[in-house]
Amino acid sequence: MALAMAGKLSRSSIVLALLLLPLFCGILLAPSCVGVATPDTVPATLLQVKAGFTDPDGVLSGWSPEADVCSWHGVTCLTGDGIAIGLNLSGYGLSGTISPAIAGLVSVESIDLSSNSLTGEIPLELGTMQRLRTLLLHSNFLTGAIPPELGGLKKLKVLRIGNNRLHGEIPPELGNCSELETIGLAYCQLSGAIPHQIGNLKQLQQLTLDKNTLTGGLPEQLAGCTNLRALSVADNKLEGIIPSSFGSLSSLQSLNLANNRFSGEIPAEIGNLSNLTYLNLLGNRLTGGIPEELNQLSQLQVLDLSKNNLSGEISSISASQLKNLKYLVLSENLLEGTIPEGLCNGNGSSSLENILLSGNNLGGDIDALLSCTSLQSIDVSNNSFTGEIPPAIDGLSGLVNLALHNNSFTGVLPPQIGNLSKLEVLSLYHNGLTGGIPSEIGRLRRLKLLFLYENEMTGVIPDEITNCTSLEEVDFFGNHFHGPIPEKIGNLKNLVVLQLRQNDLSGPIPASLGECRKLQALALADNRLSGELPESFGRLTELSIVTLYNNSLEGPLPASLFELKNLTVINVSHNRFTGGVVPLLGSSSLAVLALTNNCFSGVIPSAVARSTGMVRLQLAGNRLAGAIPTELGHLTGLKILDLSNNNFSGDIPPELFNCSRLTRLNLEGNSLTGAVPSWLGRLRSLGELDLSSNSFTGVIPVELGDCSGLLKLSLSDNRLSGSIPPEIGSLTSLNVLNLQNNGLTGVIPPEIRRCNKLYELRLSENSLEGAIPPELGQLPELQVILDLSQNRLSGEIPASLGNLVKLERLNLSSNGLHGQIPSSLQQLTSLHLLNLSDNLLSGAIPGALSSFPAASFAGNDELCGAPLPRSSSCRAPRRLRLLGAEVSVIVAAIAVVSAAVCVALLYIMLRMWSNWRAVSVSSSDGEESTASTAAHGKAAKWGDGDGKYWKVGSVTSAAEEKYSSTSSETSVLHGKPTP
């Protein structure tokens, strides 16, 4: 039973016993108690502690019972008494855990196990070590919470257990350690509020809680720590206002509240901290102006108020009053106005070395800074400063960094800039500077960064710039520099980045560039460079990025390029390079290989697949041939594959299915054959698929409907057959659908209406049939074109097409459409091209469409109205035309019968006349014979005329009927000859 009870003793009971043990020892003076603190017990306790460690370097190998414990490595003893008072194993590479047995070292005053790799929790038994004054466990991998038992260490002065993986809250019991002078809990994962009990620590001099996730506000009670010299709570989630009571911390030398969520104004009481040398409030939500009381901080050396919402002007700050101020950082606020003239009085009383005002709304010129003669760094970037760069800037002889970028400076770069012999950074980009680069810049032998990009500078790049041998980065992008790249550019042997893109540079790339052995990024694109790449390029073994696109470079690539093993990005598109691409494949780390629009020939080497991390392979517009290598399937991270406009043949290799991250696949303009693979539907990231202008056969795979992110699908100019699968309607993100010039049959699937983001739809030059689906009128974004021409479509034009109000081009020509043109098409106010020709349309053309040319409506025999020719005035209704024809037949029949009757009557009359003539011939003198002959001739003449009359009046020409049936019918009805 006793054993069972003993087993139930809690760990805290043991700790309590250990806490009471020295008390009993002191009262009873029992020899056994005294033995706990005697030298005889220390070795055994230390060996227990050692057992918890892993000692890879063997620094504890000398810990042996045979040796005097005071000679053990890391153990400090009281001189003469042999009592261990210190244990220092800092930085010995130890791992493992801290044994609770360490609490047995009751005489120890200092424990330092910092800067190792210890894991596990902090033993709560440490709280029993009543003589402990210093506990250093920082910079390990300790986990768990901070034991509240540490609050029992009444003599503890230094507690540094930060830079671990501790979590939980800061125990308020630490407020009981009344002798504490230093608390270091930074760089952990502590949460919760700062306990107000910390304010009880009247001896506290340093409180460091940076880099945790502490919340809440700053306790007012901290103002009771009157000996506090350093308070740092940066990089937490603290909020609320900065307590004005902190102004009573007269001993405070460093106050760091950076990167929290403090709000409100900066309390004027901060100006009472007469010993303050460091004030950092950056990265909060402070508002209001900068209090003038800060000028009372005569000892202040660093003032950082950046990244807040401070407003007003900066005239409240006087560097002449803050005589020790070296850093003034006010960047990224809402400050406005100008730089005050009195910022520095120019008599040498100012110590200001760095002024950082970037990212505000400041304007005017920067002449006021010329009186701050001690300045080493000026950053006024991202403001609205104007005027010219003052030539007198060379008076700031100690200037190291000058950042004036993203302003509105104008004028030229003064040649006096060459007198700033200590200058290392000159950043003037994105201004309105003009003129050339002064040759005096060659004096800046310490210059490392030279950024002039996005200005309006002109002239040639001076050769003197090659004297700036410390240059590491040069960026002249987006200016108007012309002429050659300096021939001695190779003198810049420290050059890492050379950016000369988008200028008017001409001539060859200097061979000396190969001497820039540290070069990592080279951008010469968008110029007028010519000639071949120098063989010396192969010496740039550190080169990672090279962009030469949009030049006139030519010739085969030098074989030495194969030695560039660190290349990650190559873009030499839009040049005239010839030969093979093998020299570019020496690196197995390529992420981008862009060779578009050159004259490269041969096959794609399988070596391209060695760069398994490639994301862009663009070889379009060359003379490459052969099959697409199956090895491209190894490029599983590939996002863009563009092999368009080459001479590739064969099938699409199924291995490309492994390129599951493809967003763009363009094989247009080759001689590829076979079927469109169904596995393309499993490339779910695909945004563009262009297989147009090849010789693909078979049907459009229904699986393409699974490419839900597809934006462009172009299969035009192939030999595809079958119908358009309704699954295309599942491509709800589709912008462009181009299936023209194939052999597709069947109907246009109405499911296309679900592609409601389409702005271009081309289905022309196929054999599609049936009616135009009215659902096409439900494509509200259709804008570029709707082209259904040269098919076999029938039926009427759907009135719903009038809903496509953004449409710019509509082509329905060369089909079998009939009926009238719907008046709703007049709503297409954006339409600038319309072609309805060669159909069977009839009726009047809607008035608003009359502005289109007659060719838009040609080939529709029954269409009428403007813009067709005037003879095509609209006919009467078809029923009236039929009645007119019937009348013509009746009139013709009556005419024929009448003519027959007249002929019969004439015959009878002639017979009668002939008989009468025979009776009276004997009495005739011959004149009647002459008259009869004349009369017969006259009758024949008019008879011919009558024949012509009826021929002309009863028959109309086919041409006239085509253009004006009404006029011909009128001629018949009214018996008038047609002209």
mmCIF file of C-alpha atoms in Angstrom, residues 55 67 153 227 257 262 306 481 547 587 676 763 808 834:
data_model
loop_
_atom_site.group_PDB
_atom_site.id
_atom_site.type_symbol
_atom_site.label_atom_id
_atom_site.label_comp_id
_atom_site.label_asym_id
_atom_site.label_seq_id
_atom_site.Cartn_x
_atom_site.Cartn_y
_atom_site.Cartn_z
ATOM 1 C CA ASP A 55 27.913 14.887 -27.409
ATOM 2 C CA ALA A 67 38.854 13.343 -12.032
ATOM 3 C CA LEU A 153 13.847 31.872 -8.462
ATOM 4 C CA ASN A 227 15.349 51.208 -14.223
ATOM 5 C CA LEU A 257 7.866 48.928 -30.934
ATOM 6 C CA PHE A 262 -0.205 50.329 -32.516
ATOM 7 C CA SER A 306 8.556 54.736 -41.332
ATOM 8 C CA PHE A 481 21.121 55.694 -76.027
ATOM 9 C CA THR A 547 17.943 38.074 -73.301
ATOM 10 C CA SER A 587 22.903 23.702 -68.917
ATOM 11 C CA VAL A 676 -6.131 14.790 -82.156
ATOM 12 C CA LEU A 763 -16.867 27.685 -87.862
ATOM 13 C CA GLU A 808 -17.866 43.706 -84.756
ATOM 14 C CA LEU A 834 -21.363 42.240 -92.468
#
